[in-house]
Each structure stands twice: as structure tokens, then as C-alpha cells.
Coordinates of C-alpha atoms and ligand atoms in Angstrom, one line a residue:
M1 CA 80.4 114.6 117.5
I2 CA 81.0 111.4 115.3
F3 CA 78.7 111.4 112.3
L4 CA 76.7 108.3 113.3
Q5 CA 76.1 109.8 116.7
R6 CA 74.9 113.0 115.1
L7 CA 72.6 111.1 112.9
R8 CA 71.2 109.3 115.9
T9 CA 70.6 112.6 117.6
N10 CA 68.9 113.9 114.4
C11 CA 66.6 110.9 114.3
D12 CA 65.3 111.9 117.8
Q13 CA 65.3 115.6 117.1
Y14 CA 63.6 115.5 113.7
A15 CA 61.7 112.2 114.3
A16 CA 58.6 113.2 112.3
K17 CA 60.5 115.0 109.5
T18 CA 61.2 113.4 106.1
A19 CA 64.8 112.0 106.0
L20 CA 64.5 110.2 102.6
E21 CA 62.2 110.3 99.6
F22 CA 62.7 107.8 96.8
V23 CA 61.1 108.9 93.6
R24 CA 60.1 106.0 91.3
D25 CA 58.0 105.8 88.1
D26 CA 55.1 104.4 90.2
G27 CA 55.3 106.8 93.1
V28 CA 57.4 108.1 96.0
T29 CA 58.5 106.2 99.2
V30 CA 58.8 108.6 102.1
V31 CA 60.9 107.7 105.2
T32 CA 60.9 109.9 108.3
Y33 CA 64.0 110.2 110.5
R34 CA 62.2 108.0 113.1
Q35 CA 61.6 105.3 110.4
L36 CA 65.1 105.7 109.2
E37 CA 66.4 104.9 112.7
D38 CA 64.0 102.0 113.0
N39 CA 65.0 100.5 109.6
V40 CA 68.7 100.9 110.5
L41 CA 68.2 99.1 113.8
R42 CA 66.3 96.3 112.2
T43 CA 69.0 96.0 109.5
M44 CA 71.7 95.9 112.2
A45 CA 69.8 93.0 113.9
Y46 CA 69.6 91.2 110.5
L47 CA 73.3 91.7 109.9
R48 CA 74.2 90.5 113.4
A49 CA 72.1 87.4 112.8
K50 CA 74.3 86.9 109.7
G51 CA 77.3 87.0 112.0
V52 CA 78.6 90.4 111.0
A53 CA 80.9 91.7 113.7
E54 CA 83.2 94.7 114.3
G55 CA 85.8 95.1 111.6
D56 CA 84.1 92.8 109.1
R57 CA 83.9 94.0 105.5
V58 CA 80.4 93.9 104.1
A59 CA 80.2 94.4 100.4
I60 CA 77.1 96.1 99.0
Q61 CA 76.6 95.8 95.3
L62 CA 73.1 97.0 94.8
P63 CA 71.6 99.6 92.5
K64 CA 70.5 102.9 94.0
C65 CA 67.8 102.0 96.5
L66 CA 66.7 102.7 100.1
P67 CA 67.9 99.3 101.4
F68 CA 71.4 100.4 100.2
V69 CA 71.2 103.3 102.6
Y70 CA 70.0 101.1 105.6
L71 CA 72.6 98.5 105.0
H72 CA 75.4 101.0 104.6
L73 CA 74.5 102.8 107.8
A74 CA 73.8 99.6 109.7
V75 CA 77.1 98.1 108.8
M76 CA 79.0 101.2 110.1
R77 CA 76.9 101.4 113.2
L78 CA 77.9 97.8 114.1
G79 CA 81.5 98.8 113.9
A80 CA 82.0 96.9 110.7
I81 CA 83.3 98.3 107.4
S82 CA 80.9 99.2 104.6
L83 CA 82.3 98.4 101.1
P84 CA 80.0 99.9 98.5
L85 CA 80.7 98.6 95.0
N86 CA 79.6 99.8 91.6
S87 CA 76.4 98.0 90.6
G88 CA 77.8 97.8 87.0
Y89 CA 80.8 95.6 87.9
P90 CA 80.6 92.4 86.0
A91 CA 81.2 89.3 88.1
H92 CA 84.8 89.0 87.1
E93 CA 85.7 92.5 88.2
L94 CA 83.6 92.2 91.4
C95 CA 85.5 89.1 92.4
Y96 CA 88.7 91.1 92.7
F97 CA 87.2 93.5 95.2
L98 CA 85.7 90.7 97.3
Q99 CA 88.9 88.8 97.4
D100 CA 91.1 91.8 98.1
A101 CA 88.9 93.0 100.9
A102 CA 88.2 89.5 102.2
A103 CA 84.6 90.5 102.6
R104 CA 82.5 88.5 105.0
L105 CA 79.2 89.1 103.4
L106 CA 78.1 90.2 100.0
L107 CA 74.7 91.8 99.5
A108 CA 74.1 91.6 95.8
D109 CA 71.3 92.5 93.4
T110 CA 69.2 89.5 92.3
E111 CA 70.2 90.4 88.7
M112 CA 73.8 89.3 89.5
R113 CA 72.6 85.9 90.6
P114 CA 73.2 84.1 87.3
S115 CA 76.6 85.5 86.6
L116 CA 77.8 85.0 90.2
L117 CA 76.5 81.5 90.5
A118 CA 78.1 80.6 87.2
L119 CA 81.6 81.5 88.6
P120 CA 83.8 78.4 88.7
G121 CA 84.5 77.8 92.4
G122 CA 81.7 80.1 93.5
V123 CA 81.9 83.7 94.8
P124 CA 85.4 84.0 96.1
A125 CA 86.3 84.9 99.7
V126 CA 82.9 85.8 101.0
E127 CA 81.3 83.6 103.6
E128 CA 77.8 84.3 102.4
T129 CA 76.1 86.0 99.5
V130 CA 72.6 87.4 99.9
F131 CA 70.7 88.3 96.8
L132 CA 68.2 91.1 97.3
D133 CA 65.6 92.5 95.0
A134 CA 66.6 96.0 95.7
R135 CA 64.0 97.5 93.3
S136 CA 61.3 96.5 95.7
D137 CA 61.2 98.4 99.0
E138 CA 58.5 95.9 100.2
G139 CA 60.9 92.9 99.7
F140 CA 63.5 94.4 102.0
A141 CA 60.9 95.6 104.5
A142 CA 59.6 92.0 104.7
L143 CA 63.1 90.7 105.2
I144 CA 63.9 92.9 108.2
A145 CA 60.4 93.0 109.6
G146 CA 61.1 90.0 111.8
Y147 CA 64.0 91.6 113.5
D148 CA 63.5 93.6 116.6
P149 CA 64.8 97.1 116.6
A150 CA 65.1 97.0 120.4
E151 CA 67.9 94.4 120.0
C152 CA 70.3 96.9 118.7
A153 CA 68.9 100.1 120.1
G154 CA 71.1 99.8 123.2
L155 CA 74.3 99.1 121.4
P156 CA 76.8 101.9 121.8
V157 CA 77.3 104.0 118.6
P158 CA 81.0 103.6 117.5
Q159 CA 82.9 106.5 118.9
D160 CA 86.5 105.8 118.1
P161 CA 87.5 108.3 115.3
T162 CA 90.4 106.1 114.2
T163 CA 88.3 103.0 113.4
T164 CA 87.8 102.3 109.7
C165 CA 84.1 102.3 108.8
L166 CA 84.1 102.7 105.0
M167 CA 86.3 101.3 102.2
I168 CA 86.3 102.9 98.8
Y169 CA 88.4 101.3 96.0
T170 CA 90.6 103.6 94.0
S171 CA 93.3 102.7 91.4
G172 CA 96.8 103.7 90.9
T173 CA 99.2 104.2 88.1
T174 CA 100.2 100.5 88.4
G175 CA 98.5 97.4 89.5
R176 CA 95.0 96.8 90.7
P177 CA 92.6 99.0 92.7
K178 CA 93.4 99.6 96.4
G179 CA 90.9 99.9 99.2
A180 CA 91.1 103.4 100.8
E181 CA 90.2 103.0 104.5
L182 CA 88.1 105.9 105.7
T183 CA 87.5 106.3 109.5
H184 CA 84.7 107.7 111.5
G185 CA 87.0 110.6 112.2
N186 CA 87.6 111.2 108.5
L187 CA 84.0 111.3 107.7
T188 CA 83.1 113.5 110.6
A189 CA 85.9 116.0 110.0
N190 CA 84.7 116.3 106.3
L191 CA 81.1 116.7 107.2
D192 CA 81.7 119.3 109.8
A193 CA 83.8 121.3 107.4
L194 CA 81.2 121.1 104.6
H195 CA 78.3 121.8 107.0
T196 CA 79.8 125.2 107.7
A197 CA 81.2 126.0 104.3
W198 CA 78.0 125.2 102.4
G199 CA 75.6 126.5 105.1
W200 CA 73.6 123.2 105.4
Q201 CA 70.3 123.7 107.1
P202 CA 67.7 121.2 108.4
S203 CA 65.3 122.9 106.0
D204 CA 67.4 121.9 103.0
V205 CA 66.1 119.4 100.5
L206 CA 68.8 117.7 98.4
L207 CA 68.1 116.3 95.0
H208 CA 70.2 113.2 94.8
V209 CA 71.1 112.2 91.3
L210 CA 74.5 110.5 91.8
P211 CA 75.4 106.9 92.3
L212 CA 75.7 105.8 96.0
F213 CA 78.9 103.8 95.7
H214 CA 81.3 106.8 95.6
V215 CA 82.4 109.5 97.9
H216 CA 80.5 112.2 96.0
G217 CA 77.0 110.6 96.2
L218 CA 77.5 108.7 99.5
I219 CA 79.5 111.1 101.7
V220 CA 79.2 114.6 100.3
A221 CA 75.6 114.3 99.3
L222 CA 73.8 111.6 101.4
H223 CA 75.8 111.9 104.6
G224 CA 76.0 115.7 104.2
A225 CA 72.2 116.0 104.2
L226 CA 71.6 113.5 107.0
H227 CA 74.3 115.2 109.1
A228 CA 72.3 118.4 108.8
G229 CA 68.9 116.9 109.6
A230 CA 67.9 117.7 106.0
T231 CA 65.8 115.8 103.5
V232 CA 67.3 113.7 100.6
C233 CA 65.1 113.2 97.5
F234 CA 66.6 110.4 95.5
L235 CA 66.2 109.8 91.8
P236 CA 67.1 106.2 91.0
R237 CA 69.2 107.4 88.1
F238 CA 70.1 110.6 86.4
E239 CA 67.7 111.8 83.7
P240 CA 68.0 115.5 82.8
E241 CA 64.4 116.4 82.3
R242 CA 63.2 114.4 85.3
A243 CA 65.9 116.0 87.4
L244 CA 64.8 119.5 86.5
A245 CA 61.2 118.7 87.0
T246 CA 61.8 117.1 90.4
L247 CA 64.0 120.0 91.5
C248 CA 61.0 122.2 90.9
A249 CA 58.1 119.9 92.0
R250 CA 59.8 119.0 95.3
R251 CA 61.2 122.5 95.9
C252 CA 64.7 121.1 96.3
T253 CA 67.3 123.6 97.7
V254 CA 70.5 121.7 96.9
L255 CA 71.9 119.8 93.9
M256 CA 75.3 118.1 93.7
A257 CA 76.6 116.8 90.4
V258 CA 79.5 116.2 88.0
P259 CA 80.2 118.3 84.9
T260 CA 78.7 115.7 82.5
I261 CA 75.4 116.0 84.4
H262 CA 75.5 119.8 84.3
R263 CA 76.1 119.7 80.6
R264 CA 73.1 117.5 80.1
L265 CA 71.0 119.8 82.2
V266 CA 71.8 122.9 80.2
G267 CA 71.3 120.8 77.1
V268 CA 67.6 120.1 77.9
A269 CA 65.4 121.8 75.3
D270 CA 64.2 125.2 76.5
A271 CA 66.0 124.5 79.9
S272 CA 65.6 128.0 81.1
R273 CA 61.8 127.5 81.4
Y274 CA 62.6 125.6 84.7
D275 CA 62.6 128.2 87.5
L276 CA 65.3 127.2 89.9
G277 CA 64.8 130.3 92.1
H278 CA 64.2 128.2 95.2
V279 CA 67.5 126.3 94.8
R280 CA 70.2 127.8 97.0
L281 CA 73.3 125.7 96.1
I282 CA 74.4 123.8 93.0
T283 CA 77.8 122.2 93.3
S284 CA 80.1 120.6 90.7
G285 CA 82.9 118.2 91.4
S286 CA 84.7 114.9 90.6
D287 CA 86.1 116.4 87.4
R288 CA 87.2 119.8 86.1
L289 CA 84.4 122.1 85.3
P290 CA 85.0 123.6 81.8
D291 CA 84.8 127.4 81.7
D292 CA 82.2 127.4 78.9
L293 CA 79.9 125.2 81.0
F294 CA 80.3 127.4 84.0
A295 CA 79.1 130.3 81.9
R296 CA 76.4 128.4 80.1
F297 CA 74.9 127.2 83.3
Q298 CA 74.8 130.7 84.7
A299 CA 73.2 132.0 81.5
T300 CA 70.6 129.2 81.4
F301 CA 69.6 128.9 85.1
G302 CA 70.9 132.1 86.7
H303 CA 72.9 129.9 89.0
T304 CA 76.6 130.2 89.6
L305 CA 78.0 126.7 90.0
L306 CA 80.1 126.1 93.1
E307 CA 83.1 124.1 92.1
R308 CA 84.9 122.1 94.7
Y309 CA 87.7 119.5 94.8
G310 CA 88.2 116.3 96.6
M311 CA 89.1 112.6 96.2
S312 CA 88.2 109.3 97.7
E313 CA 91.2 109.2 99.9
T314 CA 90.6 112.6 101.4
G315 CA 86.9 113.5 101.0
M316 CA 86.5 117.2 100.2
L317 CA 89.5 119.4 100.3
I318 CA 89.0 122.7 98.6
S319 CA 85.9 124.7 97.7
N320 CA 84.7 127.9 96.2
P321 CA 82.7 129.9 98.8
L322 CA 79.0 130.0 99.4
E323 CA 79.2 133.8 99.8
G324 CA 81.8 135.6 97.8
E325 CA 83.5 135.0 94.5
R326 CA 83.1 131.6 92.8
R327 CA 86.1 131.9 90.6
V328 CA 85.8 130.3 87.1
G329 CA 88.5 127.7 86.6
S330 CA 89.4 127.6 90.3
V331 CA 88.4 125.1 92.9
G332 CA 88.5 127.8 95.6
R333 CA 90.2 127.8 99.0
P334 CA 91.0 124.9 101.4
L335 CA 88.0 123.9 103.6
P336 CA 88.3 124.5 107.3
G337 CA 90.8 122.1 108.9
V338 CA 92.4 121.2 105.6
E339 CA 96.0 122.2 104.8
V340 CA 97.1 122.4 101.2
R341 CA 100.6 123.1 99.9
I342 CA 102.0 123.3 96.4
V343 CA 105.4 121.7 96.0
H344 CA 108.0 121.1 93.4
P345 CA 107.0 117.8 91.8
E346 CA 110.5 116.3 92.2
T347 CA 112.1 117.9 95.2
E348 CA 108.8 118.4 97.0
A349 CA 110.1 121.8 98.3
P350 CA 107.2 124.3 98.8
L351 CA 106.7 126.7 95.9
P352 CA 105.8 130.3 95.9
D353 CA 102.3 131.5 94.9
N354 CA 101.4 131.4 91.2
E355 CA 103.9 128.6 90.5
V356 CA 102.5 125.3 89.2
G357 CA 103.5 122.3 91.3
A358 CA 102.2 119.1 93.0
V359 CA 99.2 119.5 95.3
Q360 CA 99.7 117.9 98.7
V361 CA 97.2 117.9 101.6
R362 CA 97.0 117.2 105.3
G363 CA 94.1 117.1 107.8
P364 CA 91.8 115.0 109.9
N365 CA 89.8 114.2 106.7
V366 CA 92.7 112.3 105.1
F367 CA 92.3 108.6 105.0
K368 CA 94.1 106.1 107.2
G369 CA 95.8 104.1 104.4
Y370 CA 95.2 101.5 101.7
W371 CA 93.8 98.2 103.0
R372 CA 96.6 95.7 103.6
Q373 CA 99.0 97.7 101.5
P374 CA 101.6 99.3 103.8
Q375 CA 104.0 99.9 101.0
K376 CA 101.5 101.7 98.8
T377 CA 100.3 103.7 101.8
A378 CA 103.8 104.8 102.6
E379 CA 104.4 105.8 99.0
A380 CA 101.2 108.0 99.1
F381 CA 102.5 110.2 101.9
T382 CA 105.6 112.4 102.3
P383 CA 107.8 111.6 105.3
D384 CA 106.2 114.6 107.1
G385 CA 102.7 113.3 106.6
W386 CA 101.4 115.1 103.5
F387 CA 99.2 113.1 101.2
R388 CA 100.3 113.3 97.5
T389 CA 97.1 113.9 95.6
G390 CA 98.7 113.3 92.2
D391 CA 97.2 116.5 90.9
M392 CA 99.1 119.6 89.8
G393 CA 98.0 123.1 90.7
L394 CA 98.9 126.7 91.7
R395 CA 97.8 129.0 94.5
E396 CA 97.0 132.6 93.8
P397 CA 98.1 135.2 96.4
D398 CA 94.5 135.4 97.8
G399 CA 94.5 131.6 98.5
Y400 CA 92.4 130.4 95.6
I401 CA 93.8 127.2 94.1
T402 CA 93.6 126.3 90.4
L403 CA 94.2 122.7 89.2
K404 CA 96.6 122.3 86.3
G405 CA 96.6 118.7 85.2
R406 CA 97.8 115.5 86.7
L407 CA 101.1 114.0 87.7
R408 CA 99.8 110.5 87.0
D409 CA 98.1 108.8 84.2
L410 CA 94.5 109.2 85.3
I411 CA 91.5 109.5 82.9
I412 CA 88.3 111.1 84.3
S413 CA 85.2 110.1 82.3
G414 CA 81.9 111.5 83.4
G415 CA 83.2 111.9 86.9
Y416 CA 84.5 108.4 87.2
N417 CA 88.3 107.7 87.5
V418 CA 89.8 105.3 85.1
Y419 CA 93.5 104.3 85.4
P420 CA 95.0 103.1 82.1
S421 CA 96.8 100.3 83.8
E422 CA 93.6 98.6 84.8
V423 CA 92.3 98.6 81.2
E424 CA 95.7 97.6 79.9
L425 CA 95.8 94.6 82.2
V426 CA 92.5 93.4 80.7
L427 CA 93.7 94.0 77.2
A428 CA 96.9 92.0 77.9
Q429 CA 94.6 89.0 78.6
H430 CA 93.4 88.9 75.0
P431 CA 95.4 86.3 73.2
A432 CA 95.8 88.4 70.0
V433 CA 97.1 91.5 71.8
Q434 CA 100.8 91.9 71.8
A435 CA 101.0 95.3 73.5
S436 CA 98.6 98.2 74.3
A437 CA 98.4 101.7 75.8
V438 CA 95.3 103.3 77.1
I439 CA 94.9 107.0 76.9
G440 CA 92.3 109.6 77.6
C441 CA 91.1 111.8 74.8
P442 CA 89.2 115.1 75.4
D443 CA 85.5 114.9 74.9
D444 CA 82.8 117.5 75.1
E445 CA 80.3 115.3 76.9
W446 CA 82.4 113.1 79.1
G447 CA 85.4 115.4 79.8
E448 CA 87.6 112.5 78.6
V449 CA 86.9 109.2 77.0
V450 CA 88.9 106.0 77.2
V451 CA 90.8 105.1 74.0
A452 CA 92.9 102.0 73.5
V453 CA 95.9 101.9 71.2
V454 CA 96.6 98.2 70.5
V455 CA 99.4 96.3 68.8
P456 CA 98.0 93.0 67.5
R457 CA 100.2 89.9 67.5
P458 CA 101.7 89.1 64.1
Q459 CA 99.2 87.5 61.8
A460 CA 96.4 87.9 64.3
A461 CA 93.1 88.9 62.8
L462 CA 92.0 91.3 65.4
T463 CA 89.4 94.0 65.2
G464 CA 88.4 96.9 67.5
E465 CA 85.1 95.1 68.1
D466 CA 86.9 92.0 69.4
I467 CA 88.7 94.2 71.9
I468 CA 85.5 95.9 73.0
S469 CA 83.6 92.7 73.5
H470 CA 86.5 91.2 75.4
C471 CA 86.5 94.2 77.7
R472 CA 82.8 93.9 78.4
G473 CA 83.3 90.6 80.2
Y474 CA 85.9 92.1 82.5
L475 CA 85.2 95.8 83.0
V476 CA 82.4 98.1 84.1
N477 CA 80.9 100.2 81.3
Y478 CA 82.8 103.5 81.7
K479 CA 86.2 101.7 81.6
I480 CA 85.5 100.1 78.2
P481 CA 87.4 101.9 75.4
R482 CA 85.2 104.1 73.3
R483 CA 87.6 103.7 70.5
V484 CA 90.3 101.1 69.6
I485 CA 93.2 102.0 67.3
L486 CA 95.2 99.2 65.9
V487 CA 98.9 100.1 65.3
A488 CA 102.1 98.3 64.3
D489 CA 104.1 99.7 67.2
L490 CA 103.9 102.0 70.2
P491 CA 106.2 105.0 70.7
R492 CA 108.5 104.4 73.6
N493 CA 111.2 106.5 75.3
S494 CA 114.8 105.3 75.8
L495 CA 113.8 103.4 78.9
G496 CA 111.1 101.5 77.0
K497 CA 108.2 103.4 78.6
V498 CA 105.2 104.1 76.3
Q499 CA 105.0 107.8 75.5
R500 CA 101.3 108.5 76.2
A501 CA 101.6 112.2 75.4
R502 CA 102.7 111.3 71.8
L503 CA 99.8 108.9 71.5
Q504 CA 97.4 111.6 72.6
Q505 CA 98.9 114.1 70.2
E506 CA 98.7 111.6 67.4
W507 CA 95.3 110.0 68.0
C508 CA 93.1 112.4 70.1
E509 CA 93.0 115.1 67.5
R510 CA 92.4 112.9 64.5
R511 CA 88.6 112.4 64.9
Ligands
MLC601 C1 78.0 105.7 81.7 N1 78.7 105.4 80.6 C2 79.9 106.0 80.7 C3 79.9 106.7 81.9 N2 78.7 106.5 82.5 N3 80.9 106.1 79.8 C4 82.0 106.8 80.2 N4 82.0 107.5 81.3 C5 81.0 107.5 82.2 N5 81.1 108.1 83.3 C6 78.3 104.6 79.5 C7 77.1 103.8 79.6 O1 77.3 102.6 80.2 C8 76.6 103.7 78.2 O2 77.4 102.7 77.5 C9 77.0 105.0 77.6 O3 78.1 105.5 78.4 C10 75.9 106.0 77.6 O4 75.3 105.9 78.9 P1 74.3 107.0 79.4 O5 73.0 106.3 79.7 O6 74.3 108.2 78.6 O7 75.0 107.3 80.8 P2 74.3 107.4 82.2 O8 74.0 106.1 82.7 O9 73.3 108.5 82.0 O10 75.5 108.0 83.1 C11 76.1 109.2 82.9 C12 76.3 109.9 84.3 C13 77.1 108.9 85.1 C14 77.0 111.2 84.0 C15 75.0 110.1 84.9 O11 78.3 108.6 84.4 C16 77.4 109.3 86.5 O12 76.5 109.2 87.4 N6 78.5 109.9 86.8 C17 78.9 110.3 88.1 C18 80.1 109.7 88.6 C19 80.4 110.0 90.1 O13 79.5 110.0 90.9 N7 81.6 110.2 90.4 C20 82.0 110.5 91.7 C21 83.3 109.8 92.1 S1 83.9 110.4 93.7 P3 76.7 101.6 76.6 O14 77.9 100.9 76.0 O15 76.0 100.7 77.6 O16 75.9 102.3 75.6 C22 85.1 111.4 93.4 C23 85.5 112.3 94.5 C24 85.0 113.6 94.3 O17 85.5 111.5 92.3 O18 85.7 114.6 94.4 O19 83.8 113.7 94.0

């Protein structure tokens, strides 16, 4: 059953049960499954009145809030395409996504109003921008109150598994980010697989600490819980003590997070005083879980983290088991319905067990393609339909897969992907920059941090601070270099390509 249909069924079956709780400093907003359905139907009527129709892209750039959830679900239910965007994107970066996706409507935070209205030529591409005060539930409730839920209650729930319902932007080794088109079928296949693998129950209460604009927080966590008829307890942002206190106070049973968050949890003073005995599952993903953190988490909370592996284009692919060995350093075995193979990175011939090669995947969870990028889509797949993940790994004889680095120049910082090319393009726009290379350096807290190695133009008086303040205007916070190194020249190979590995050797260790 398509996810949206299942959610609709859950709204009937669990009508009086809490679907969503939003915990704020000044109290908790509670939304039952019946109210969720009502709010989604009203939001659909609101969006229809704005002219949103099947296939339209609707960009949502809001901080974490309940209206985000209603808008996202309503857009998909209308057969349109939800385009969630990081609430931290500065106007300049946001424009690229709006233009590329040719979004019909932008729902933006009121805080973005000054910078968006100051854009020369206005907000590009979109037909309308609506500013919402997402921090106030009352404001949105008042906005949709005048719309009749009955207007959309009779509309058929989209059923075609091949229709795109969600677009998540991801970058590549070259060029600008691309919109990965995920279909109803992709989401459903992934949720069905996770439901079984992780033993989701209607009685589960998920503590939601992640952002809503990525696959992890949106699909794996939020959709996962709604698919199960469970309860989602949202924290507006991650704060370690508050997360632990809420886990206990609200008797949460599931937590999903990235290694940086787990590291902050174990770092809380006297963390083991929090009794997490009622929690049944704590997962880790979006970045490699360091072995020491796996052990420290176990020692602190008595919980064995369940590490899993996925990506925006594919949803979840591989997971350690709910029952059985959660192997340190390994991401586990392929989820039901997902095929994984390890191939030679150049010939793409399958490799025997225990040999490191490129990880390729296939299954109903794998995305349709990159939005309006047939060439890039073709390059992402082998001729026989396997998706090239860009990660390296090996399979052990018992089927467990261990990731062993990346084929492409990807930096993962705090669970967010950063592609050097994106930052380099911004650096190139600085008039005093002659050349640059962006590398990831290992970091205990963030996994990796972004470091820029910059060659200034001759005679230019350039400082690292100049570079950083230039980047602030163009890039979201986690892509801004933490360190800028000014050099006279970059090491290049005989083809003129910058040797990033040499830069890493030279600069990452010298701290
Ligand atoms: C915040 N900052 C970061 C950062 N997050 N810098 C580098 N990397 C990051 N990930 C910046 C802040 O802007 C600030 O800069 C400084 O670091 C300190 O901020 P902070 O307050 O300590 O950070 P915080 O806001 O608490 O955020 C940390 C975090 C967050 C770990 C909670 O990064 C986070 O939610 N990460 C989760 C990412 C995620 O959901 N990924 C899923 C992708 S989906 P300044 O200059 O302002 O001081 C995917 C598929 C899959 O990958 O398999 O899951």
C-alpha cells in the first residue's frame, strides 16, 4: 500500500491517538491522527486555492515546525512534488534551487523576507512566495481555518508508484546540486523494508531531533513513524541535555541520529544518570560511526547503536539487525528488497567477498533520476541498472557490508554532505582568489570539517577572514570552511588535476 494511503488508513484506525507532539520552551502541542488528517486536508485546500496542481514543485523553506509537516504531506497528497530546503540557505543559495526546480510556490520563513525581497529582480522562477511565521502554530492554524477539509477529503490519494512526490537536492563531484526525484513507490518500498527490519510498532514513540529537510529526518524518521501509526515527539532543534530529558520524560522508544549527535549525547555531564531502559532502538546513520563512539555509547547508556547506511537517491539500503549481531564498523546486511553488489571500481566486474570495491545497489527504493538531467542520470547508473553509490566497501562471507571510503570527493560534516566543487565555485567568485581546492579534514566532533586551500591573486591582500565572510553570503553554515590556508600554489598531477590527497596529507595533520 502506497505510504500516503497507509497514512490515511492510520488516521482512521488510530484517530484519537497522538500522531505528533511538538515540544517548545513554552509547552507542547499535541496533534492526534484525526487532527493530522484534518490539518492536511485543510492545507491541501489552501494549496489548491494557490493554484498548486499535480506535478508542481512546491518549495518549503521553513524551520522545523508542524506546518512543515502539514505542507509537505498536503503537497504530496495533491500529486505535486514536495521540495524541502534547508532553512539555513542564504537567499543566494536558495535561488539556485528555486530556479533549477522551477518551483511554482515557495513557502518561506518570515525571517527570510528581508533578504528575499532585497534580491534584484525578485525571487526567481516561483510564481508566488508566501511568508509564514512557522514558529507560531496558531498563525498557520488561522491561515488554514477558513478552508474546508471536506473539499479535499474525496480526492483520490495518489496511487501511481512511478510518480515523483519528493525532490531532494544532492551534489556531485562537478557542478551544482541536482534534484533527486523520489517516487511514491520509492518511499513506500523503503518504509515497508524498514518497518519490518526495525520492528516498528504503533506503540512506538520516536524522539525526533533531526532536521526535516533531508531523507534521514523526513523519510526514515517522520514517515517511518507515521507509516507505523506511532507517535513522533519533535524537538525544534537538537540540544543534548534536552534530548536525554525528553527521551525519559516522554518515555520515547526510538531515537534516530547522526554520529555528531551521539557524540554530544555521551558528552553530557554524568550522562549515564539518564535511564534509557524504555528505549528499544537507537540508530545511527548519514555518516560513518566511529568505533570508539560505538563503544562509548554502549558503556554510557547500555545501548548498542544500530548503524545503517543510505543516501538521498536511494533511501535506506543496508542495516545492522534489530535482533542479532550489530557489528562494530559494519553497516550490516542489505534491507529486504535491496540488492547490493561490490564491483571493481574501473571494470565494474563483481568482486569476491572480502575484496574492497565500489558499492552498487538496485531495488524499488532507488530513485527515478535527477530532475531534468538525463545525462547525469545516465551516468549514475550502470547499463544494467545498478546505481553507483560512489562509496567503496567490502562484503564479508556472512553478508555484512563494511564501507571503506569514497570514490568521489565528498566531505561529510555532522551528517551533512558537502561537495568540494560547490564551495570551490563560490571561492572562485572572490576577485582576489586565483585558485582553490576544498578538502575534508578529520575532526572528532564533526567527522570531517571543510578546509579551503586558497591561492590568492598576485599582490592581492587576502585573509582567511575575507574568504569566510565572502562564503557566508553564498553558502549554508556547514559548507563554510572552518579553516582557510593561503598557499602560493596547489599540487597538481600531470593532467593538471589538483591532488587533494596530498593537500590532506599536508594540511589536515598540521593542527
Ligand atoms: C551546524 N554547523 C555545522 C554543522 N551543523 N558545521 C559543520 N557541519 C555541520 N553539520 C555550524 C553551525 O552553523 C555553527 O556555526 C557551528 O557549526 C556550531 O553549531 P552548533 O550549534 O554546535 O550546531 P548545531 O546547530 O547544534 O548542529 C549540529 C547538528 C546538526 C549535529 C545537530 O549538524 C545536524 O542536525 N546534523 C544532522 C544532519 C542530517 O540530518 N543529515 C541527514 C542527511 S540525509 P557558526 O559559524 O554559526 O558558529 C542522508 C542520508 C542518510 O545523509 O543516510 O541519512
